């Protein structure tokens, strides 16, 4: 409701303007996906076929734009636990039946090098390690928020958001469809030669019973850069450090560290990446560790999604990725291949959690059409259970 004055302002301006001054942009995104999950300890395999449609319209007039978008997810084969359908004999596939208003936002760009967005919106910050839209799942995560992005301060780029509700991926039938709270996300970055340096703060308030243990304040620094080493050779790096502690109504007092270091060597169509990521634990406060409840977690620590919630003893992830772009092949278009290996260990108490192999093939026959085949194989030692996941997916977007 806090975005209503801006919506009225934009609507009034549009009404007063000549119809030719308004630019209309349709929004359409269709995804059809098959997902299979074979998880040790659960007798039945999950088999899910789901169709997801996002459709909407964006109207732009001068410095104002108004965007509205509907999202609907329909199971076509519902042999899976969606988290809300009660089919607990199957493994979890977090794509519940759903129909909702995904986005309703107003944006103003009349200030020099600045945009202000108010309403229900997607928020993807940097690589989405702390705040993202969880775009891998059928139902996106959005936020009721006001966001200001500005490059008007000379060499500094500033991104500040106040969000009063987290609209989760779990849909209209879930008790946590919308989680209220006073959330603040802020980043300030600057380019120094070929390196971008950023300071960040994430104040996450999960003000709902059963979620308050995820309320936290996180402060950190991030640096990334890319260096050409020859005509076809380049080296890119990423490094982060952050410190997290309890905030707001979190019932536990704790402090935990986050570390990330990765490097990617690219030679023509081949890329090699090595990375080490640590989500630490507080040994003095039992059962507390560094958490990222608003992240696009599927991008990190293995596609089997065993570490979406950080274990009490923390997690250390040593991983490597090989990627290869095959180029265009007649009607299937460009083809990209990737293989990933993860070794997972605890941050404290020296536990070998397990390891995981992931593989993916992506084809793009047309700019608006994508085909993805993806596989994850997690082998458990001291954490979770053996799990295999397979996806086949078609995406169409305007």
Tab-separated table of C-alpha atoms in Angstrom:
chain	number	residue	atom	x	y	z
A	1	UNK	CA	0.000	0.000	0.000
A	2	UNK	CA	2.921	2.372	0.521
A	3	UNK	CA	3.408	2.585	-3.247
A	4	UNK	CA	-0.134	3.844	-3.909
A	5	UNK	CA	0.741	7.603	-4.129
A	6	UNK	CA	3.338	6.908	-6.815
A	7	UNK	CA	0.907	4.706	-8.732
A	8	UNK	CA	-1.720	7.467	-8.650
A	9	UNK	CA	0.837	10.024	-9.792
A	10	UNK	CA	1.906	7.864	-12.721
A	11	UNK	CA	-1.697	6.999	-13.624
A	12	UNK	CA	-2.736	10.656	-13.517
A	13	UNK	CA	0.154	11.660	-15.719
A	14	UNK	CA	-0.706	8.946	-18.204
A	15	UNK	CA	-4.363	10.003	-18.332
A	16	UNK	CA	-3.449	13.619	-19.018
A	17	UNK	CA	-0.999	12.714	-21.754
A	18	UNK	CA	-1.794	12.031	-25.383
A	19	UNK	CA	-2.123	8.305	-26.067
A	20	UNK	CA	0.744	8.479	-28.586
A	21	UNK	CA	3.126	9.492	-25.760
A	22	UNK	CA	2.694	6.159	-23.988
A	23	UNK	CA	4.916	3.225	-24.997
A	24	UNK	CA	3.487	-0.222	-24.302
A	25	UNK	CA	5.564	-3.355	-23.817
A	26	UNK	CA	3.941	-6.781	-23.400
A	27	UNK	CA	5.507	-9.303	-21.024
A	28	UNK	CA	5.247	-13.052	-21.608
A	29	UNK	CA	7.343	-15.861	-20.159
A	30	UNK	CA	6.355	-19.516	-20.472
A	31	UNK	CA	8.229	-22.413	-18.889
A	32	UNK	CA	7.488	-26.151	-19.103
A	33	UNK	CA	9.591	-28.352	-16.824
A	34	UNK	CA	9.983	-32.003	-15.875
A	35	UNK	CA	11.777	-32.696	-12.576
A	36	UNK	CA	12.647	-36.091	-11.129
A	37	UNK	CA	14.002	-36.558	-7.588
A	38	UNK	CA	15.285	-39.880	-6.249
A	39	UNK	CA	16.144	-39.384	-2.565
A	40	UNK	CA	17.437	-42.051	-0.212
A	41	UNK	CA	15.101	-42.648	2.726
A	42	UNK	CA	11.959	-41.750	0.748
A	43	UNK	CA	10.388	-44.765	-0.939
A	44	UNK	CA	8.731	-42.972	-3.861
A	45	UNK	CA	10.531	-40.912	-6.457
A	46	UNK	CA	9.179	-37.459	-7.225
A	47	UNK	CA	8.004	-36.879	-10.786
A	48	UNK	CA	6.815	-33.358	-11.470
A	49	UNK	CA	5.655	-31.771	-14.691
A	50	UNK	CA	4.771	-28.124	-14.174
A	51	UNK	CA	3.848	-25.261	-16.485
A	52	UNK	CA	4.508	-21.687	-15.474
A	53	UNK	CA	3.207	-18.544	-17.178
A	54	UNK	CA	4.102	-14.959	-16.455
A	55	UNK	CA	2.149	-12.367	-18.405
A	56	UNK	CA	1.872	-8.640	-18.024
A	57	UNK	CA	2.251	-5.190	-19.491
A	58	UNK	CA	4.571	-2.240	-18.995
A	59	UNK	CA	3.530	1.309	-19.900
A	60	UNK	CA	6.161	4.048	-20.167
A	61	UNK	CA	5.514	7.762	-20.464
A	62	UNK	CA	8.437	10.112	-20.150
A	63	UNK	CA	10.227	9.501	-16.861
A	64	UNK	CA	7.516	7.203	-15.469
A	65	UNK	CA	6.735	3.566	-16.118
A	66	UNK	CA	4.097	1.282	-14.619
A	67	UNK	CA	4.445	-2.511	-14.758
A	68	UNK	CA	1.946	-5.195	-13.824
A	69	UNK	CA	2.571	-8.938	-14.118
A	70	UNK	CA	0.559	-12.057	-13.258
A	71	UNK	CA	2.210	-15.405	-12.468
A	72	UNK	CA	0.555	-18.814	-12.522
A	73	UNK	CA	1.993	-22.307	-11.950
A	74	UNK	CA	-0.003	-25.408	-12.851
A	75	UNK	CA	1.086	-29.007	-12.084
A	76	UNK	CA	0.446	-31.334	-15.022
A	77	UNK	CA	1.891	-34.358	-13.200
A	78	UNK	CA	1.755	-33.950	-9.407
A	79	UNK	CA	3.665	-36.944	-8.051
A	80	UNK	CA	5.726	-34.752	-5.749
A	81	UNK	CA	5.672	-32.893	-2.443
A	82	UNK	CA	5.168	-29.222	-3.325
A	83	UNK	CA	5.345	-28.173	0.373
A	84	UNK	CA	1.610	-27.337	0.321
A	85	UNK	CA	-0.138	-30.307	-1.369
A	86	UNK	CA	0.294	-32.777	1.521
A	87	UNK	CA	2.013	-35.439	-0.640
A	88	UNK	CA	4.793	-36.124	1.840
A	89	UNK	CA	5.398	-39.639	0.486
A	90	UNK	CA	7.428	-37.944	-2.252
A	91	UNK	CA	10.595	-35.812	-2.108
A	92	UNK	CA	10.222	-32.037	-2.174
A	93	UNK	CA	9.877	-30.157	-5.449
A	94	UNK	CA	9.186	-26.570	-4.374
A	95	UNK	CA	6.888	-25.641	-7.279
A	96	UNK	CA	3.390	-25.497	-5.768
A	97	UNK	CA	0.195	-24.774	-7.659
A	98	UNK	CA	-0.150	-20.988	-7.543
A	99	UNK	CA	-1.779	-17.912	-9.061
A	100	UNK	CA	-0.750	-14.481	-7.885
A	101	UNK	CA	0.177	-10.922	-8.711
A	102	UNK	CA	3.915	-11.279	-9.219
A	103	UNK	CA	4.811	-7.624	-9.846
A	104	UNK	CA	3.059	-4.275	-9.625
A	105	UNK	CA	5.536	-1.428	-9.647
A	106	UNK	CA	6.096	2.180	-10.597
A	107	UNK	CA	9.494	3.437	-11.686
A	108	UNK	CA	10.712	7.033	-11.953
A	109	UNK	CA	13.919	7.916	-13.838
A	110	UNK	CA	13.661	11.722	-13.904
A	111	UNK	CA	16.617	12.224	-11.528
A	112	UNK	CA	20.068	12.254	-13.156
A	113	UNK	CA	21.547	8.719	-13.398
A	114	UNK	CA	18.993	7.502	-10.853
A	115	UNK	CA	15.974	5.218	-10.809
A	116	UNK	CA	13.380	4.887	-8.052
A	117	UNK	CA	11.165	1.783	-8.092
A	118	UNK	CA	8.215	1.349	-5.722
A	119	UNK	CA	5.795	-1.529	-5.337
A	120	UNK	CA	6.010	-5.306	-5.746
A	121	UNK	CA	9.203	-5.975	-7.665
A	122	UNK	CA	12.102	-8.298	-8.442
A	123	UNK	CA	15.295	-7.515	-6.551
A	124	UNK	CA	18.467	-9.222	-7.768
A	125	UNK	CA	21.551	-7.744	-6.120
A	126	UNK	CA	24.954	-8.617	-7.610
A	127	UNK	CA	25.242	-12.419	-7.989
A	128	UNK	CA	22.138	-12.950	-5.772
A	129	UNK	CA	24.152	-14.573	-2.972
A	130	UNK	CA	22.297	-12.512	-0.381
A	131	UNK	CA	19.179	-11.194	-2.145
A	132	UNK	CA	17.630	-12.608	-5.316
A	133	UNK	CA	14.461	-13.666	-7.124
A	134	UNK	CA	15.042	-17.459	-6.845
A	135	UNK	CA	14.432	-17.570	-10.594
A	136	UNK	CA	15.170	-21.294	-10.845
A	137	UNK	CA	11.899	-22.174	-9.150
A	138	UNK	CA	8.611	-21.715	-11.008
A	139	UNK	CA	7.249	-19.117	-8.565
A	140	UNK	CA	9.589	-16.147	-8.250
A	141	UNK	CA	10.486	-14.401	-5.010
A	142	UNK	CA	9.506	-10.743	-5.110
A	143	UNK	CA	9.473	-7.927	-2.567
A	144	UNK	CA	7.083	-5.159	-1.597
A	145	UNK	CA	9.675	-2.424	-1.498
A	146	UNK	CA	11.106	0.935	-2.488
A	147	UNK	CA	14.469	0.750	-4.249
A	148	UNK	CA	16.811	3.577	-5.255
A	149	UNK	CA	19.683	2.918	-7.681
A	150	UNK	CA	21.990	5.799	-8.496
A	151	UNK	CA	25.266	6.527	-10.265
A	152	UNK	CA	24.942	10.282	-9.682
A	153	UNK	CA	27.650	10.426	-6.989
A	154	UNK	CA	30.640	10.590	-9.295
A	155	UNK	CA	32.658	7.362	-9.086
A	156	UNK	CA	30.250	5.734	-6.612
A	157	UNK	CA	27.259	3.547	-7.499
A	158	UNK	CA	24.630	3.315	-4.757
A	159	UNK	CA	21.808	0.778	-4.433
A	160	UNK	CA	19.478	1.081	-1.393
A	161	UNK	CA	16.232	-0.824	-0.759
A	162	UNK	CA	13.664	-0.818	2.020
A	163	UNK	CA	11.383	-3.872	1.783
A	164	UNK	CA	8.447	-4.438	4.110
A	165	UNK	CA	7.436	-7.871	2.781
A	166	UNK	CA	9.187	-10.889	1.271
A	167	UNK	CA	6.848	-12.640	-1.205
A	168	UNK	CA	8.272	-16.162	-1.177
A	169	UNK	CA	8.306	-18.966	-3.766
A	170	UNK	CA	5.884	-21.113	-1.733
A	171	UNK	CA	2.679	-19.629	-3.100
A	172	UNK	CA	-0.787	-18.672	-1.972
A	173	UNK	CA	-1.486	-21.855	0.035
A	174	UNK	CA	1.622	-21.481	2.196
A	175	UNK	CA	1.787	-20.022	5.703
A	176	UNK	CA	4.890	-18.147	4.562
A	177	UNK	CA	3.548	-16.806	1.277
A	178	UNK	CA	4.397	-13.308	2.525
A	179	UNK	CA	6.815	-12.640	5.396
A	180	UNK	CA	6.629	-9.132	6.885
A	181	UNK	CA	9.605	-7.230	8.274
A	182	UNK	CA	11.768	-4.131	8.059
A	183	UNK	CA	14.408	-5.226	5.538
A	184	UNK	CA	17.209	-2.931	4.361
A	185	UNK	CA	19.613	-3.824	1.538
A	186	UNK	CA	22.431	-1.394	0.677
A	187	UNK	CA	25.507	-1.524	-1.540
A	188	UNK	CA	28.068	1.136	-2.464
A	189	UNK	CA	30.602	0.333	-5.183
A	190	UNK	CA	33.375	1.984	-7.185
A	191	UNK	CA	35.634	0.959	-10.057
A	192	UNK	CA	39.364	1.146	-9.379
A	193	UNK	CA	41.202	0.437	-12.625
A	194	UNK	CA	39.934	-3.001	-13.690
A	195	UNK	CA	38.606	-3.943	-10.233
A	196	UNK	CA	35.169	-3.185	-8.766
A	197	UNK	CA	35.130	-2.806	-4.981
A	198	UNK	CA	31.846	-2.876	-3.093
A	199	UNK	CA	30.731	-2.498	0.495
A	200	UNK	CA	27.383	-4.015	1.445
A	201	UNK	CA	24.895	-4.251	4.292
A	202	UNK	CA	21.902	-6.586	4.497
A	203	UNK	CA	19.483	-6.123	7.396
A	204	UNK	CA	17.023	-9.009	7.152
A	205	UNK	CA	13.925	-9.018	9.341
A	206	UNK	CA	11.866	-12.229	9.116
A	207	UNK	CA	9.128	-11.044	11.453
A	208	UNK	CA	7.004	-14.188	11.512
A	209	UNK	CA	6.762	-17.064	13.954
A	210	UNK	CA	9.022	-19.897	12.846
A	211	UNK	CA	11.209	-17.572	10.758
A	212	UNK	CA	12.701	-15.222	13.342
A	213	UNK	CA	15.901	-17.278	13.637
A	214	UNK	CA	16.724	-15.971	10.135
A	215	UNK	CA	16.658	-12.308	11.177
A	216	UNK	CA	20.199	-10.985	10.865
A	217	UNK	CA	22.456	-8.063	10.023
A	218	UNK	CA	25.352	-8.662	7.644
A	219	UNK	CA	28.152	-6.252	6.725
A	220	UNK	CA	30.866	-7.029	4.230
A	221	UNK	CA	33.086	-6.163	1.299
A	222	UNK	CA	33.321	-7.654	-2.175
A	223	UNK	CA	35.838	-7.249	-4.993
A	224	UNK	CA	35.823	-8.555	-8.553
A	225	UNK	CA	37.868	-7.980	-11.668
A	226	UNK	CA	38.951	-9.363	-15.008
A	227	UNK	CA	42.387	-9.303	-16.621
A	228	UNK	CA	43.215	-10.099	-20.275
A	229	UNK	CA	46.234	-12.405	-20.498
A	230	UNK	CA	46.401	-12.649	-24.269
A	231	UNK	CA	44.314	-12.540	-27.425
A	232	UNK	CA	42.078	-15.440	-26.313
A	233	UNK	CA	42.988	-15.790	-22.636
A	234	UNK	CA	41.506	-13.969	-19.634
A	235	UNK	CA	41.460	-14.342	-15.848
A	236	UNK	CA	38.525	-13.200	-13.686
A	237	UNK	CA	38.311	-13.249	-9.903
A	238	UNK	CA	35.768	-12.787	-7.119
A	239	UNK	CA	36.481	-12.298	-3.406
A	240	UNK	CA	34.150	-11.520	-0.480
A	241	UNK	CA	34.188	-11.299	3.286
A	242	UNK	CA	31.213	-10.633	5.577
A	243	UNK	CA	30.293	-10.757	9.241
A	244	UNK	CA	26.772	-11.673	10.340
A	245	UNK	CA	25.038	-11.354	13.698
A	246	UNK	CA	21.520	-11.585	15.087
A	247	UNK	CA	19.036	-8.748	14.578
A	248	UNK	CA	15.516	-7.735	15.539
A	249	UNK	CA	13.528	-10.648	17.060
A	250	UNK	CA	16.090	-13.396	16.494
A	251	UNK	CA	15.966	-15.451	19.727
A	252	UNK	CA	19.691	-16.341	19.595
A	253	UNK	CA	22.724	-14.080	19.935
A	254	UNK	CA	25.482	-15.143	17.522
A	255	UNK	CA	28.281	-14.024	15.180
A	256	UNK	CA	29.437	-15.880	12.068
A	257	UNK	CA	31.781	-15.175	9.145
A	258	UNK	CA	31.445	-15.589	5.397
A	259	UNK	CA	34.354	-16.033	2.956
A	260	UNK	CA	34.444	-16.467	-0.800
A	261	UNK	CA	37.310	-16.718	-3.231
A	262	UNK	CA	37.037	-17.851	-6.847
A	263	UNK	CA	38.963	-17.513	-10.086
A	264	UNK	CA	37.966	-18.282	-13.677
A	265	UNK	CA	40.380	-18.826	-16.539
A	266	UNK	CA	38.803	-18.446	-19.997
A	267	UNK	CA	40.472	-19.614	-23.190
A	268	UNK	CA	38.403	-19.209	-26.354
A	269	UNK	CA	35.317	-21.412	-25.740
A	270	UNK	CA	36.678	-23.146	-22.619
A	271	UNK	CA	36.355	-21.893	-19.030
A	272	UNK	CA	37.830	-23.336	-15.828
A	273	UNK	CA	36.670	-22.121	-12.409
A	274	UNK	CA	37.929	-22.934	-8.938
A	275	UNK	CA	36.130	-21.619	-5.836
A	276	UNK	CA	36.105	-21.918	-2.058
A	277	UNK	CA	33.118	-20.633	-0.087
A	278	UNK	CA	32.641	-20.713	3.683
A	279	UNK	CA	29.420	-20.022	5.586
A	280	UNK	CA	30.743	-20.126	9.108
A	281	UNK	CA	29.326	-21.274	12.437
A	282	UNK	CA	29.517	-19.699	15.885
A	283	UNK	CA	31.041	-22.381	18.124
A	284	UNK	CA	30.053	-20.389	21.205
A	285	UNK	CA	26.371	-20.262	20.270
A	286	UNK	CA	25.091	-23.798	19.547
A	287	UNK	CA	23.085	-24.391	16.368
A	288	UNK	CA	23.851	-21.000	14.820
A	289	UNK	CA	25.516	-20.376	11.473
A	290	UNK	CA	25.671	-17.849	8.656
A	291	UNK	CA	22.315	-17.839	6.836
A	292	UNK	CA	21.155	-16.351	3.512
A	293	UNK	CA	17.344	-16.802	3.562
A	294	UNK	CA	16.684	-14.301	0.729
A	295	UNK	CA	19.325	-15.612	-1.672
A	296	UNK	CA	18.849	-17.416	-4.961
A	297	UNK	CA	20.287	-20.437	-3.208
A	298	UNK	CA	20.114	-22.866	-6.141
A	299	UNK	CA	23.030	-21.033	-7.792
A	300	UNK	CA	25.355	-21.936	-4.932
A	301	UNK	CA	26.600	-25.081	-3.137
A	302	UNK	CA	25.235	-27.639	-5.551
A	303	UNK	CA	22.080	-28.033	-7.605
A	304	UNK	CA	20.779	-30.822	-5.367
A	305	UNK	CA	19.892	-27.977	-2.941
A	306	UNK	CA	21.115	-29.696	0.215
A	307	UNK	CA	22.471	-26.494	1.730
A	308	UNK	CA	19.741	-23.927	1.130
A	309	UNK	CA	19.652	-23.619	4.923
A	310	UNK	CA	23.175	-23.635	6.346
A	311	UNK	CA	23.773	-26.539	8.763
A	312	UNK	CA	24.339	-25.686	12.439
A	313	UNK	CA	28.063	-26.463	12.066
A	314	UNK	CA	28.445	-24.223	9.004
A	315	UNK	CA	29.577	-25.378	5.577
A	316	UNK	CA	32.780	-25.194	3.550
A	317	UNK	CA	32.373	-25.730	-0.187
A	318	UNK	CA	35.423	-26.445	-2.353
A	319	UNK	CA	34.259	-26.637	-5.962
A	320	UNK	CA	35.423	-26.615	-9.560
A	321	UNK	CA	33.591	-25.998	-12.846
A	322	UNK	CA	34.443	-26.778	-16.455
A	323	UNK	CA	32.417	-24.972	-19.103
A	324	UNK	CA	32.511	-25.216	-22.887
A	325	UNK	CA	30.586	-23.300	-25.554
A	326	UNK	CA	30.163	-25.430	-28.670
A	327	UNK	CA	28.805	-22.682	-30.895
A	328	UNK	CA	25.839	-22.962	-33.251
A	329	UNK	CA	24.544	-26.299	-34.510
A	330	UNK	CA	21.904	-25.853	-37.191
A	331	UNK	CA	18.418	-25.723	-35.682
A	332	UNK	CA	19.508	-26.270	-32.028
A	333	UNK	CA	21.510	-23.023	-32.013
A	334	UNK	CA	24.386	-22.321	-29.600
A	335	UNK	CA	25.129	-25.156	-27.177
A	336	UNK	CA	26.770	-24.697	-23.774
A	337	UNK	CA	28.036	-27.504	-21.545
A	338	UNK	CA	29.043	-27.368	-17.879
A	339	UNK	CA	30.249	-29.884	-15.292
A	340	UNK	CA	30.717	-29.069	-11.594
A	341	UNK	CA	32.212	-30.884	-8.595
A	342	UNK	CA	31.639	-29.928	-4.927
A	343	UNK	CA	33.285	-31.189	-1.755
A	344	UNK	CA	31.283	-30.196	1.324
A	345	UNK	CA	32.655	-30.084	4.872
A	346	UNK	CA	31.573	-28.463	8.129
A	347	UNK	CA	33.102	-25.201	9.334
A	348	UNK	CA	33.562	-26.596	12.860
A	349	UNK	CA	33.983	-30.134	14.261
A	350	UNK	CA	35.705	-31.428	11.059
A	351	UNK	CA	32.733	-33.238	9.510
A	352	UNK	CA	32.822	-34.576	5.939
A	353	UNK	CA	29.296	-33.754	4.781
A	354	UNK	CA	29.490	-35.299	1.316
A	355	UNK	CA	30.206	-34.441	-2.298
A	356	UNK	CA	28.238	-33.659	-5.444
A	357	UNK	CA	28.564	-33.865	-9.226
A	358	UNK	CA	26.449	-31.569	-11.426
A	359	UNK	CA	26.091	-31.336	-15.211
A	360	UNK	CA	24.116	-29.102	-17.564
A	361	UNK	CA	23.500	-28.646	-21.287
A	362	UNK	CA	21.824	-25.502	-22.623
A	363	UNK	CA	20.621	-24.992	-26.203
A	364	UNK	CA	19.156	-21.813	-27.645
A	365	UNK	CA	17.522	-22.459	-31.050
A	366	UNK	CA	16.155	-18.883	-31.139
A	367	UNK	CA	16.708	-15.780	-28.996
A	368	UNK	CA	13.293	-16.302	-27.380
A	369	UNK	CA	13.559	-20.088	-26.865
A	370	UNK	CA	15.831	-22.046	-24.496
A	371	UNK	CA	16.158	-25.781	-23.820
A	372	UNK	CA	17.915	-27.015	-20.649
A	373	UNK	CA	18.874	-30.491	-19.466
A	374	UNK	CA	20.377	-30.638	-15.998
A	375	UNK	CA	21.473	-33.309	-13.519
A	376	UNK	CA	22.677	-33.333	-9.872
A	377	UNK	CA	24.113	-36.299	-7.931
A	378	UNK	CA	24.739	-35.773	-4.185
A	379	UNK	CA	26.540	-38.471	-2.175
A	380	UNK	CA	26.061	-38.076	1.571
A	381	UNK	CA	28.563	-38.858	4.286
A	382	UNK	CA	27.773	-36.952	7.511
A	383	UNK	CA	24.962	-34.702	6.233
A	384	UNK	CA	21.584	-35.274	4.513
A	385	UNK	CA	20.970	-38.284	2.233
A	386	UNK	CA	21.997	-39.493	-1.217
A	387	UNK	CA	19.975	-37.640	-3.841
A	388	UNK	CA	19.716	-37.594	-7.639
A	389	UNK	CA	17.838	-34.872	-9.508
A	390	UNK	CA	17.083	-34.559	-13.216
A	391	UNK	CA	15.473	-31.642	-15.061
A	392	UNK	CA	14.304	-31.154	-18.641
A	393	UNK	CA	13.032	-27.667	-19.347
A	394	UNK	CA	11.726	-25.448	-22.161
A	395	UNK	CA	11.582	-21.662	-21.787
A	396	UNK	CA	9.916	-19.110	-24.054
A	397	UNK	CA	10.000	-15.369	-23.463
A	398	UNK	CA	9.203	-12.234	-25.446
